[in-house]
Coordinates of C-alpha atoms in Angstrom, one line a residue:
Chain A
M1 CA 5.3 2.7 -43.2
I2 CA 6.3 2.1 -46.9
I3 CA 9.8 1.3 -45.8
T4 CA 8.6 -1.3 -43.3
I5 CA 6.5 -2.9 -46.0
V6 CA 9.4 -2.9 -48.4
V7 CA 11.8 -4.4 -45.8
S8 CA 9.3 -7.1 -44.9
L9 CA 8.7 -7.9 -48.5
A10 CA 12.5 -8.1 -49.1
K11 CA 12.9 -10.4 -46.2
A12 CA 10.0 -12.6 -47.2
I13 CA 11.1 -12.8 -50.9
G14 CA 14.7 -13.3 -49.9
L15 CA 13.8 -16.0 -47.5
I16 CA 11.5 -17.9 -49.9
F17 CA 13.2 -17.5 -53.2
L18 CA 16.8 -17.2 -52.3
I19 CA 17.0 -19.7 -49.4
I20 CA 14.0 -22.0 -49.1
L21 CA 13.2 -22.9 -52.7
P22 CA 16.8 -23.7 -53.6
M23 CA 17.0 -25.5 -50.3
V24 CA 14.0 -27.6 -51.3
S25 CA 15.4 -28.6 -54.6
Y26 CA 18.7 -29.5 -53.0
T27 CA 17.0 -31.4 -50.3
V28 CA 15.4 -33.5 -53.0
Y29 CA 18.9 -34.0 -54.5
A30 CA 20.3 -34.8 -51.0
E31 CA 17.5 -37.3 -50.5
R32 CA 18.4 -39.1 -53.6
R33 CA 22.1 -38.9 -52.9
V34 CA 22.0 -39.9 -49.3
S35 CA 19.5 -42.7 -49.9
A36 CA 21.8 -44.1 -52.6
M37 CA 24.8 -43.9 -50.3
I38 CA 23.0 -45.6 -47.5
Q39 CA 22.1 -48.4 -50.0
D40 CA 25.7 -48.7 -51.2
R41 CA 25.0 -46.9 -54.4
I42 CA 26.3 -43.6 -55.7
G43 CA 23.2 -41.7 -56.7
P44 CA 22.8 -38.9 -59.3
N45 CA 26.3 -37.7 -60.1
R46 CA 26.0 -37.1 -63.8
V47 CA 24.2 -33.9 -64.5
G48 CA 26.6 -31.0 -64.9
I49 CA 26.8 -28.0 -67.0
P50 CA 26.0 -29.3 -70.5
L51 CA 28.7 -27.4 -72.4
T52 CA 28.5 -29.9 -75.3
L53 CA 25.1 -28.4 -76.2
F54 CA 26.9 -25.1 -77.0
G55 CA 29.7 -26.7 -79.0
F56 CA 32.3 -27.2 -76.4
P57 CA 34.2 -30.4 -76.4
K58 CA 33.4 -31.5 -72.8
D59 CA 30.7 -31.1 -70.1
I60 CA 31.5 -30.0 -66.6
P61 CA 30.3 -32.9 -64.4
F62 CA 29.9 -31.0 -61.1
Y63 CA 29.0 -34.0 -59.0
G64 CA 25.5 -34.0 -60.4
L65 CA 24.7 -30.8 -58.5
V66 CA 22.8 -29.5 -61.5
Q67 CA 20.3 -32.4 -61.2
P68 CA 17.6 -30.3 -59.4
I69 CA 17.6 -27.8 -62.2
A70 CA 17.2 -30.6 -64.8
D71 CA 14.4 -32.0 -62.7
A72 CA 12.6 -28.7 -62.5
V73 CA 12.9 -28.2 -66.2
K74 CA 11.5 -31.6 -66.8
L75 CA 8.6 -31.1 -64.5
L76 CA 7.8 -27.7 -66.1
L77 CA 7.9 -29.0 -69.6
K78 CA 5.8 -32.1 -69.0
E79 CA 2.3 -32.2 -70.2
D80 CA -0.1 -30.9 -67.6
F81 CA -2.8 -33.5 -67.8
T82 CA -6.1 -33.1 -66.1
P83 CA -8.1 -36.3 -66.1
A84 CA -11.7 -36.1 -67.2
H85 CA -13.2 -37.5 -64.1
V86 CA -11.9 -35.1 -61.6
N87 CA -13.6 -32.2 -59.9
K88 CA -11.8 -29.4 -61.7
L89 CA -12.0 -26.6 -59.2
Y90 CA -10.6 -28.5 -56.2
Y91 CA -8.2 -30.5 -58.4
W92 CA -6.6 -27.2 -59.4
L93 CA -6.9 -25.7 -55.9
A94 CA -5.2 -28.6 -54.1
P95 CA -1.6 -28.2 -55.1
A96 CA -1.6 -24.5 -54.1
C97 CA -3.2 -25.5 -50.8
A98 CA -0.5 -28.0 -50.2
M99 CA 2.3 -25.6 -51.1
A100 CA 1.3 -22.3 -49.5
P101 CA 1.0 -23.3 -45.8
S102 CA 4.5 -24.6 -45.4
M103 CA 5.8 -21.4 -46.9
M104 CA 3.6 -19.4 -44.6
A105 CA 4.8 -21.3 -41.5
L106 CA 8.3 -20.0 -42.2
A107 CA 7.1 -16.4 -41.6
V108 CA 7.6 -16.5 -37.9
I109 CA 10.9 -18.3 -37.8
P110 CA 13.8 -16.2 -36.6
F111 CA 16.4 -17.4 -39.2
G112 CA 19.1 -14.9 -38.2
S113 CA 20.0 -12.3 -35.6
Q114 CA 20.1 -9.1 -37.7
L115 CA 21.4 -7.6 -40.9
W116 CA 22.0 -3.8 -40.8
G117 CA 20.1 -3.7 -37.6
E118 CA 17.0 -5.3 -39.1
P119 CA 15.9 -8.5 -37.1
M120 CA 15.9 -11.5 -39.4
V121 CA 12.3 -12.7 -38.9
V122 CA 9.6 -11.9 -41.4
A123 CA 6.8 -11.5 -38.9
N124 CA 7.7 -11.0 -35.2
V125 CA 4.3 -12.0 -33.8
D126 CA 3.6 -13.0 -30.2
V127 CA 1.6 -16.1 -31.1
G128 CA 4.8 -17.5 -32.7
V129 CA 4.6 -21.3 -32.5
L130 CA 0.8 -21.3 -32.5
W131 CA 1.0 -19.6 -35.9
V132 CA 3.2 -22.4 -37.1
F133 CA 0.8 -25.1 -35.9
A134 CA -2.2 -23.3 -37.2
V135 CA -0.8 -22.8 -40.6
S136 CA 1.0 -26.1 -41.0
S137 CA -2.2 -28.0 -40.1
L138 CA -3.8 -26.2 -43.0
G139 CA -1.5 -28.2 -45.2
V140 CA -3.7 -31.2 -44.7
Y141 CA -6.4 -29.5 -46.7
G142 CA -4.3 -29.6 -49.8
I143 CA -3.8 -33.3 -49.4
V144 CA -7.4 -34.1 -48.6
L145 CA -8.7 -31.9 -51.5
A146 CA -6.3 -33.6 -53.8
G147 CA -7.4 -37.1 -52.6
W148 CA -11.1 -36.2 -52.8
S149 CA -11.2 -34.3 -56.0
S150 CA -9.1 -36.8 -57.9
N151 CA -12.2 -39.1 -57.8
S152 CA -10.1 -42.2 -57.9
K153 CA -9.6 -44.8 -55.2
Y154 CA -5.9 -44.6 -54.3
P155 CA -5.8 -40.8 -54.0
F156 CA -9.0 -41.1 -52.0
L157 CA -7.4 -43.5 -49.5
G158 CA -4.3 -41.3 -49.3
G159 CA -6.4 -38.3 -48.5
I160 CA -8.3 -40.2 -45.8
R161 CA -5.2 -41.5 -44.2
S162 CA -3.6 -38.1 -44.3
S163 CA -6.4 -36.3 -42.6
S164 CA -6.7 -38.8 -39.7
Q165 CA -2.9 -39.0 -39.3
M166 CA -2.3 -35.3 -39.3
I167 CA -5.2 -34.7 -36.9
S168 CA -3.8 -37.3 -34.5
Y169 CA -0.3 -36.1 -34.5
E170 CA -1.2 -32.4 -34.3
L171 CA -2.3 -33.0 -30.7
S172 CA 1.0 -34.5 -29.5
L173 CA 2.9 -32.0 -31.6
A174 CA 1.2 -29.1 -29.8
L175 CA 1.2 -30.8 -26.4
S176 CA 4.9 -31.7 -26.5
V177 CA 6.1 -28.1 -26.8
I178 CA 4.0 -26.7 -23.9
P179 CA 6.9 -27.5 -21.5
I180 CA 9.1 -25.1 -23.5
F181 CA 6.6 -22.3 -23.1
M182 CA 6.5 -23.0 -19.4
V183 CA 10.2 -22.8 -19.2
C184 CA 10.7 -19.8 -21.4
G185 CA 7.5 -18.0 -20.4
T186 CA 6.7 -16.9 -23.9
L187 CA 5.3 -18.1 -27.3
N188 CA 7.2 -15.5 -29.3
L189 CA 9.9 -17.4 -31.2
P190 CA 12.6 -14.6 -31.1
D191 CA 12.1 -14.5 -27.3
I192 CA 12.5 -18.2 -27.0
V193 CA 15.7 -17.9 -28.9
K194 CA 16.8 -15.1 -26.5
Y195 CA 16.0 -17.4 -23.6
Q196 CA 18.2 -20.1 -25.1
I197 CA 21.0 -17.6 -25.7
D198 CA 20.9 -16.7 -22.0
H199 CA 20.2 -20.1 -20.5
G200 CA 21.6 -22.5 -23.0
W201 CA 20.0 -24.5 -25.8
L202 CA 17.0 -26.5 -24.6
I203 CA 18.5 -29.7 -26.1
S204 CA 21.6 -29.4 -23.9
P205 CA 21.6 -30.5 -20.2
I206 CA 24.5 -28.4 -19.2
W207 CA 25.5 -25.1 -20.7
I208 CA 29.0 -23.8 -20.2
K209 CA 29.0 -20.1 -19.8
G210 CA 32.1 -17.9 -19.4
I211 CA 34.0 -19.0 -22.5
S212 CA 34.3 -16.6 -25.3
L213 CA 36.3 -16.5 -28.5
F214 CA 35.8 -12.9 -29.4
P215 CA 37.3 -11.4 -27.2
P216 CA 39.1 -14.6 -26.0
G217 CA 38.8 -15.3 -22.4
I218 CA 37.7 -17.9 -19.8
N219 CA 35.8 -17.1 -16.6
F220 CA 36.1 -20.2 -14.4
Q221 CA 33.8 -18.8 -11.8
E222 CA 31.0 -18.5 -14.3
I223 CA 31.7 -22.0 -15.7
W224 CA 31.3 -23.4 -12.2
R225 CA 28.1 -21.4 -11.6
S226 CA 26.6 -22.6 -14.9
I227 CA 26.4 -26.2 -13.9
D228 CA 23.2 -26.7 -11.9
I229 CA 21.8 -30.1 -10.9
L230 CA 18.2 -28.8 -11.1
K231 CA 18.7 -27.7 -14.6
I232 CA 19.9 -31.2 -15.5
I233 CA 16.7 -32.6 -13.9
L234 CA 14.7 -30.2 -15.9
W235 CA 16.5 -31.2 -19.0
I236 CA 15.0 -34.8 -18.8
P237 CA 11.3 -33.8 -19.5
L238 CA 12.6 -31.3 -22.1
F239 CA 14.4 -34.0 -23.9
I240 CA 11.3 -36.2 -23.8
S241 CA 9.3 -33.4 -25.3
F242 CA 12.1 -33.0 -27.9
I243 CA 11.7 -36.7 -28.9
V244 CA 7.9 -36.5 -29.0
F245 CA 8.1 -33.3 -31.0
V246 CA 10.5 -34.6 -33.6
I247 CA 8.6 -37.9 -34.1
S248 CA 5.3 -36.0 -34.4
M249 CA 7.0 -33.7 -36.8
F250 CA 7.8 -36.8 -38.9
A251 CA 4.2 -37.7 -38.9
E252 CA 3.1 -34.1 -39.6
T253 CA 5.3 -33.8 -42.6
N254 CA 4.3 -37.2 -43.9
R255 CA 7.8 -38.6 -43.8
L256 CA 8.7 -42.2 -43.4
P257 CA 8.0 -44.1 -41.1
F258 CA 4.7 -42.2 -41.2
D259 CA 4.3 -41.7 -45.0
L260 CA 1.0 -43.6 -45.2
P261 CA -0.8 -40.9 -47.3
E262 CA 1.5 -41.6 -50.2
A263 CA 2.7 -45.1 -49.4
E264 CA 4.0 -46.0 -52.8
T265 CA 3.9 -49.7 -52.3
E266 CA 0.2 -49.7 -51.4
L267 CA -1.4 -46.6 -52.9
V268 CA 0.5 -46.1 -56.2
G269 CA 1.4 -42.5 -55.5
G270 CA -1.1 -41.8 -52.8
Y271 CA -2.9 -38.5 -52.9
H272 CA -1.0 -37.2 -55.9
T273 CA -1.5 -40.2 -58.2
E274 CA -3.6 -38.3 -60.7
Y275 CA -1.4 -35.3 -60.8
S276 CA 1.3 -34.5 -63.4
S277 CA 3.7 -31.8 -64.4
M278 CA 3.9 -28.7 -62.3
K279 CA 0.9 -29.5 -60.2
F280 CA 2.7 -32.6 -59.0
A281 CA 5.8 -30.6 -58.6
L282 CA 3.9 -28.2 -56.3
F283 CA 3.0 -31.2 -54.0
F284 CA 6.6 -32.2 -54.1
L285 CA 7.7 -28.7 -53.2
G286 CA 5.1 -28.4 -50.5
E287 CA 6.2 -31.6 -49.0
Y288 CA 9.8 -30.7 -48.8
A289 CA 9.1 -27.1 -47.8
A290 CA 7.0 -28.5 -44.9
M291 CA 10.0 -30.6 -44.0
I292 CA 12.3 -27.6 -44.0
A293 CA 9.7 -25.6 -42.0
G294 CA 9.5 -28.5 -39.5
A295 CA 13.2 -28.6 -39.2
A296 CA 13.3 -24.9 -38.8
V297 CA 10.8 -25.0 -36.0
I298 CA 12.8 -27.8 -34.2
V299 CA 16.0 -25.8 -34.6
T300 CA 14.3 -22.7 -33.2
L301 CA 12.8 -24.4 -30.3
F302 CA 15.5 -26.8 -29.2
F303 CA 18.8 -25.9 -30.9
G304 CA 19.0 -22.2 -30.2
A305 CA 18.0 -21.1 -33.7
W306 CA 20.8 -18.9 -35.2
H307 CA 22.9 -18.9 -32.0
V308 CA 26.5 -20.0 -32.3
P309 CA 28.1 -20.9 -29.0
F310 CA 31.1 -18.8 -27.9
L311 CA 30.4 -16.1 -30.5
P312 CA 28.9 -12.7 -29.6
T313 CA 25.2 -12.4 -30.4
T314 CA 25.2 -8.7 -31.0
L315 CA 27.6 -5.9 -31.8
H316 CA 27.2 -2.3 -30.7
N317 CA 27.2 -1.1 -34.3
P318 CA 25.5 -3.5 -36.7
Y319 CA 26.2 -1.3 -39.7
T320 CA 30.0 -2.1 -39.8
V321 CA 31.4 -4.9 -41.9
W322 CA 31.8 -7.0 -38.8
G323 CA 28.2 -6.5 -37.9
V324 CA 27.0 -7.6 -41.3
L325 CA 29.4 -10.5 -41.2
L326 CA 28.1 -11.6 -37.9
G327 CA 24.5 -11.4 -39.1
L328 CA 25.5 -13.6 -42.1
I329 CA 27.3 -16.1 -39.9
H330 CA 24.1 -16.4 -37.8
I331 CA 21.9 -16.9 -40.9
T332 CA 24.4 -19.5 -42.1
A333 CA 24.4 -21.2 -38.7
F334 CA 20.7 -21.4 -38.7
F335 CA 20.5 -23.1 -42.1
V336 CA 23.4 -25.4 -41.3
K337 CA 21.5 -26.6 -38.3
V338 CA 18.4 -27.0 -40.5
A339 CA 20.4 -28.9 -43.1
L340 CA 21.8 -31.3 -40.4
L341 CA 18.2 -32.0 -39.2
L342 CA 17.1 -32.5 -42.8
F343 CA 19.9 -35.0 -43.1
F344 CA 18.5 -36.7 -40.0
F345 CA 15.1 -36.8 -41.6
I346 CA 16.5 -38.4 -44.7
W347 CA 18.6 -40.8 -42.7
V348 CA 15.6 -42.0 -40.7
R349 CA 13.6 -42.3 -43.9
W350 CA 16.1 -44.8 -45.4
T351 CA 16.4 -46.7 -42.2
L352 CA 12.9 -47.5 -41.0
P353 CA 10.1 -49.4 -42.6
R354 CA 6.6 -47.9 -42.7
F355 CA 4.2 -48.3 -39.8
R356 CA 1.0 -50.3 -40.3
Y357 CA -2.0 -48.0 -40.1
D358 CA -3.3 -49.3 -36.7
Q359 CA 0.2 -49.1 -35.2
L360 CA 0.4 -45.5 -36.4
M361 CA -2.9 -44.6 -34.7
R362 CA -2.0 -46.5 -31.6
L363 CA 1.3 -44.8 -31.3
G364 CA -0.3 -41.4 -31.7
W365 CA -3.3 -41.8 -29.4
Y366 CA -2.1 -44.2 -26.8
F367 CA 1.5 -43.1 -26.3
F368 CA 2.5 -39.8 -27.6
I369 CA -0.4 -37.7 -26.4
E370 CA -0.1 -39.3 -22.9
I371 CA 3.6 -38.9 -22.8
A372 CA 3.3 -35.3 -23.8
L373 CA 0.6 -34.6 -21.3
V374 CA 2.4 -36.2 -18.4
N375 CA 5.5 -34.3 -19.4
V376 CA 3.7 -31.0 -19.0
F377 CA 2.9 -31.9 -15.4
I378 CA 6.4 -33.1 -14.7
V379 CA 7.8 -29.8 -15.9
A380 CA 5.2 -28.0 -13.8
I381 CA 6.4 -29.8 -10.7
I382 CA 10.1 -29.2 -11.3
L383 CA 9.9 -25.7 -12.6
P384 CA 9.3 -23.8 -9.3
F385 CA 12.5 -25.2 -7.9
V386 CA 14.7 -24.2 -10.8
P387 CA 16.3 -20.8 -10.4
K388 CA 15.6 -18.4 -13.2
Chain B
M1 CA -6.3 -79.2 -36.0
A2 CA -6.4 -75.8 -34.6
Y3 CA -3.3 -74.5 -33.0
T4 CA -2.2 -71.1 -31.8
I5 CA 0.9 -69.4 -33.0
S6 CA 3.1 -68.5 -30.1
R7 CA 3.9 -64.8 -30.1
P8 CA 7.4 -64.0 -29.1
K9 CA 7.8 -62.5 -25.6
L10 CA 9.2 -59.1 -26.0
N11 CA 11.3 -57.5 -23.3
F12 CA 11.1 -53.9 -22.4
A13 CA 13.7 -52.7 -24.8
E14 CA 12.0 -54.4 -27.7
K15 CA 8.6 -53.0 -26.7
V16 CA 9.9 -49.4 -26.5
Y17 CA 11.2 -49.8 -30.0
L18 CA 13.6 -47.0 -29.7
P19 CA 16.8 -49.1 -29.2
A20 CA 16.0 -51.0 -32.4
I21 CA 15.6 -47.8 -34.2
I22 CA 19.0 -46.5 -32.9
T23 CA 20.6 -49.8 -34.0
G24 CA 19.1 -49.4 -37.4
L25 CA 20.3 -45.9 -37.7
G26 CA 23.7 -47.1 -36.7
I27 CA 23.7 -49.6 -39.5
T28 CA 22.6 -47.1 -42.2
I29 CA 25.1 -44.4 -41.1
R30 CA 27.9 -47.0 -41.2
H31 CA 27.0 -47.8 -44.8
F32 CA 26.9 -44.1 -45.5
I33 CA 30.3 -43.4 -43.9
N34 CA 31.9 -46.4 -45.6
I35 CA 30.8 -45.2 -49.0
V36 CA 31.9 -41.6 -48.3
T37 CA 35.3 -42.7 -47.1
G38 CA 35.5 -45.0 -50.2
K39 CA 35.6 -48.3 -48.3
T40 CA 32.6 -49.6 -50.1
K41 CA 33.2 -50.8 -53.7
V42 CA 30.6 -49.6 -56.1
T43 CA 29.9 -50.2 -59.7
M44 CA 32.4 -49.1 -62.4
Q45 CA 31.6 -45.6 -63.4
Y46 CA 31.2 -46.5 -67.1
P47 CA 32.1 -43.7 -69.4
E48 CA 34.9 -42.5 -67.1
E49 CA 36.2 -46.0 -66.2
K50 CA 36.2 -48.7 -68.8
W51 CA 37.1 -52.4 -68.5
D52 CA 38.7 -52.5 -71.9
K53 CA 42.1 -53.5 -70.5
K54 CA 40.6 -56.2 -68.3
L55 CA 38.6 -57.8 -71.0
P56 CA 39.2 -61.6 -71.0
P57 CA 40.7 -63.1 -74.2
Y58 CA 37.5 -65.0 -74.9
Y59 CA 35.4 -61.9 -74.8
R60 CA 32.8 -61.8 -77.5
G61 CA 32.4 -58.3 -78.9
A62 CA 31.4 -57.3 -82.4
P63 CA 32.1 -59.8 -85.2
T64 CA 34.7 -58.6 -87.6
L65 CA 36.5 -59.8 -90.7
V66 CA 40.3 -60.2 -90.6
K67 CA 43.1 -60.0 -93.2
D68 CA 46.2 -62.0 -93.0
E69 CA 49.8 -60.7 -92.7
Y70 CA 50.0 -60.1 -96.4
G71 CA 46.9 -58.0 -96.5
R72 CA 44.8 -60.6 -98.2
E73 CA 41.3 -61.2 -97.2
R74 CA 40.7 -64.6 -95.6
C75 CA 37.0 -64.9 -96.3
V76 CA 36.2 -67.3 -99.2
A77 CA 32.4 -66.5 -99.2
C78 CA 31.5 -70.0 -98.3
Q79 CA 28.4 -68.6 -96.5
L80 CA 28.6 -71.0 -93.6
C81 CA 28.4 -68.1 -91.2
E82 CA 25.4 -66.7 -93.0
F83 CA 23.6 -70.0 -92.7
I84 CA 24.5 -70.7 -89.1
C85 CA 23.7 -67.1 -87.8
P86 CA 20.7 -67.6 -85.5
P87 CA 19.3 -64.1 -86.0
R88 CA 20.3 -64.0 -89.7
A89 CA 22.4 -60.9 -89.2
I90 CA 24.9 -61.8 -91.9
T91 CA 24.4 -61.2 -95.6
I92 CA 27.1 -62.2 -98.1
H93 CA 27.1 -61.4 -101.8
A94 CA 29.7 -63.8 -103.2
G95 CA 31.8 -63.0 -106.2
E96 CA 33.9 -65.3 -108.4
I97 CA 37.7 -65.0 -108.6
P98 CA 38.6 -64.6 -112.3
E99 CA 40.2 -67.4 -114.3
K100 CA 43.6 -65.8 -114.7
D101 CA 44.1 -65.0 -111.1
R102 CA 46.8 -66.8 -109.2
W103 CA 44.4 -67.8 -106.5
R104 CA 41.8 -69.2 -108.9
K105 CA 41.6 -72.3 -106.7
V106 CA 40.0 -70.3 -103.9
E107 CA 37.1 -69.7 -106.3
K108 CA 35.0 -67.3 -104.3
F109 CA 35.4 -64.0 -102.5
P110 CA 32.8 -61.8 -100.8
K111 CA 31.8 -58.9 -103.0
E112 CA 29.9 -57.5 -100.1
F113 CA 29.7 -58.8 -96.6
E114 CA 27.2 -57.2 -94.3
I115 CA 26.5 -57.8 -90.6
D116 CA 23.4 -56.1 -89.2
M117 CA 24.5 -55.1 -85.7
I118 CA 21.0 -54.5 -84.6
R119 CA 20.3 -58.2 -85.2
C120 CA 23.6 -59.6 -84.0
I121 CA 23.4 -61.5 -80.7
Y122 CA 27.2 -61.8 -80.2
C123 CA 26.8 -65.6 -80.0
G124 CA 30.1 -66.3 -81.7
L125 CA 28.7 -69.2 -83.9
C126 CA 30.1 -67.5 -87.0
E127 CA 33.6 -67.5 -85.6
E128 CA 33.2 -71.1 -84.6
V129 CA 31.9 -72.3 -87.9
C130 CA 34.3 -70.4 -90.2
P131 CA 36.7 -72.9 -91.9
E132 CA 39.1 -70.2 -93.0
Q133 CA 39.4 -68.4 -89.6
A134 CA 38.2 -65.2 -91.3
I135 CA 35.6 -63.9 -88.9
F136 CA 36.4 -63.2 -85.3
L137 CA 34.5 -61.6 -82.5
R138 CA 36.7 -58.8 -81.4
K139 CA 36.5 -56.7 -78.2
D140 CA 34.4 -53.8 -79.5
Y141 CA 31.2 -53.7 -77.4
A142 CA 30.0 -50.1 -77.8
I143 CA 28.5 -50.4 -81.3
T144 CA 26.2 -47.4 -81.7
G145 CA 24.6 -45.5 -84.5
L146 CA 21.9 -43.0 -85.2
T147 CA 20.2 -44.7 -88.1
R148 CA 19.5 -48.4 -88.9
Q149 CA 21.7 -48.0 -92.0
E150 CA 24.6 -47.0 -89.8
M151 CA 24.2 -50.1 -87.8
V152 CA 24.8 -52.4 -90.8
H153 CA 28.5 -53.0 -90.9
N154 CA 29.7 -53.4 -94.5
K155 CA 32.8 -55.2 -95.6
E156 CA 35.0 -52.1 -95.4
K157 CA 33.9 -51.4 -91.8
L158 CA 34.3 -55.0 -90.8
Y159 CA 37.9 -55.1 -92.1
E160 CA 38.6 -51.8 -90.4
L161 CA 37.4 -53.3 -87.1
G162 CA 39.0 -56.6 -87.6
G163 CA 42.5 -55.7 -88.7
V164 CA 45.2 -58.3 -89.2
M165 CA 45.3 -61.8 -87.8
T166 CA 48.3 -63.9 -88.4
G167 CA 48.4 -67.7 -88.4
L168 CA 47.8 -70.7 -90.5
V169 CA 45.1 -70.5 -93.1
Y170 CA 44.8 -73.3 -95.7
K171 CA 43.5 -71.6 -98.8
W172 CA 46.7 -69.7 -99.6
N173 CA 48.7 -72.9 -99.4
D174 CA 49.7 -73.9 -102.9
K175 CA 49.9 -77.6 -102.0
K176 CA 46.4 -77.8 -100.9

């Protein structure tokens, strides 16, 4: 019993503090760097290890990779100012409400196969994706509380926008993944991953089986058998649900082109206008952690989570060096996929302009919900003909 | 007169909006790739790269005083630069050349010559107005200091920056 608790705690703390929080800060760095490069600039490339502070003749520049630490120090050391006109309780509560849900959503994500025989998922619960949706929709409370308690017009508008936007897109988000549960027959995320290992990633129309690198070998018969026309037909609605899911995820995480709650050009800073110092940093963290959680869910549902094609998924003895190495490769693979998706998020942000509010609502209610709903029926019609 | 603005007729691809998004993504990733592969030219990375060698001969950097090839100071403390200086950055305390000196005819020399670099606007009028070609705008542009006092260049500093300038100057000519 105690061992189980210790192991779960180790997994949770390791995931949050060793992987997610550094990843958040480096996503912010990547955001700045990639946006700069897209706009033909260079971006933050200065901050290195400041050896001159300790009397050395030269700094180590390090491509500006120390920038996130400098940012964090700056945010920590800034004056934590609480305006006089705010509702103190909710004003203090809001940043935590914005931050915690995105971290909690990560609990059910299978971010690796195993390490020393221990499955790399903090909570292997059967509700799986439902937990993610339930918790990540709690994130809106942080934003609404912030907007409401700030007692000032721009945060208020941001809060209102955020609540209506997140409620609208929650629907299409949940509806668009129903086809996946119909295909996989489970809500449990590790089981969905297992399905994808057996039947191919859901994003891919054909899945070549019978090629293996360790041990090397090609089985032509199996390759021939793995190409199935019905599966390709089934792939079409799954791809549609992928697109709807990704776009809804953009809206859910308040990313451009759906970043109306904090539209800088219209609402100053949106819901966090009145916040400073670490409270502002918590919103920032929450936003990027939500982005990572969203990307992790997309990776788990559509990109086979930690699965690397042509590599064995398990070894007989996970306690050997090779077993641990394989586990580490799987964890790395998962976060590489997440990083690529985050790059896509950033790439989209610096490409598209912001939607007008009525366009946003129209897109959500008139198109995405309908598309997702029809998609469910299409899958239901195709599914009986597809061999398991 | 009332008139209606004609809305553009959108075809299916434009209505769906996705092709336009993909085109846009293509444009941005092209910019990204170009800068990663170094095809895009970006700003000079200042402290690492400097344009010192490419500075044009007419570049107006910090104003300096120059000496001639015999190490004599050219300035005669005529104070024309002090009077023309638009932000009044120059202060000259003139001194008299003693009677017995060989160059008595020059009459004046600057006892102290100060240019307040916080005030200087690098206009180059001092250089233009100088009858003895004693003050020049050189190519030093990174004039920094931690105090206001440090930013006032005195005579010593100005000569140090200016160095030697050869060429015809009238005042040392005996016949004039």
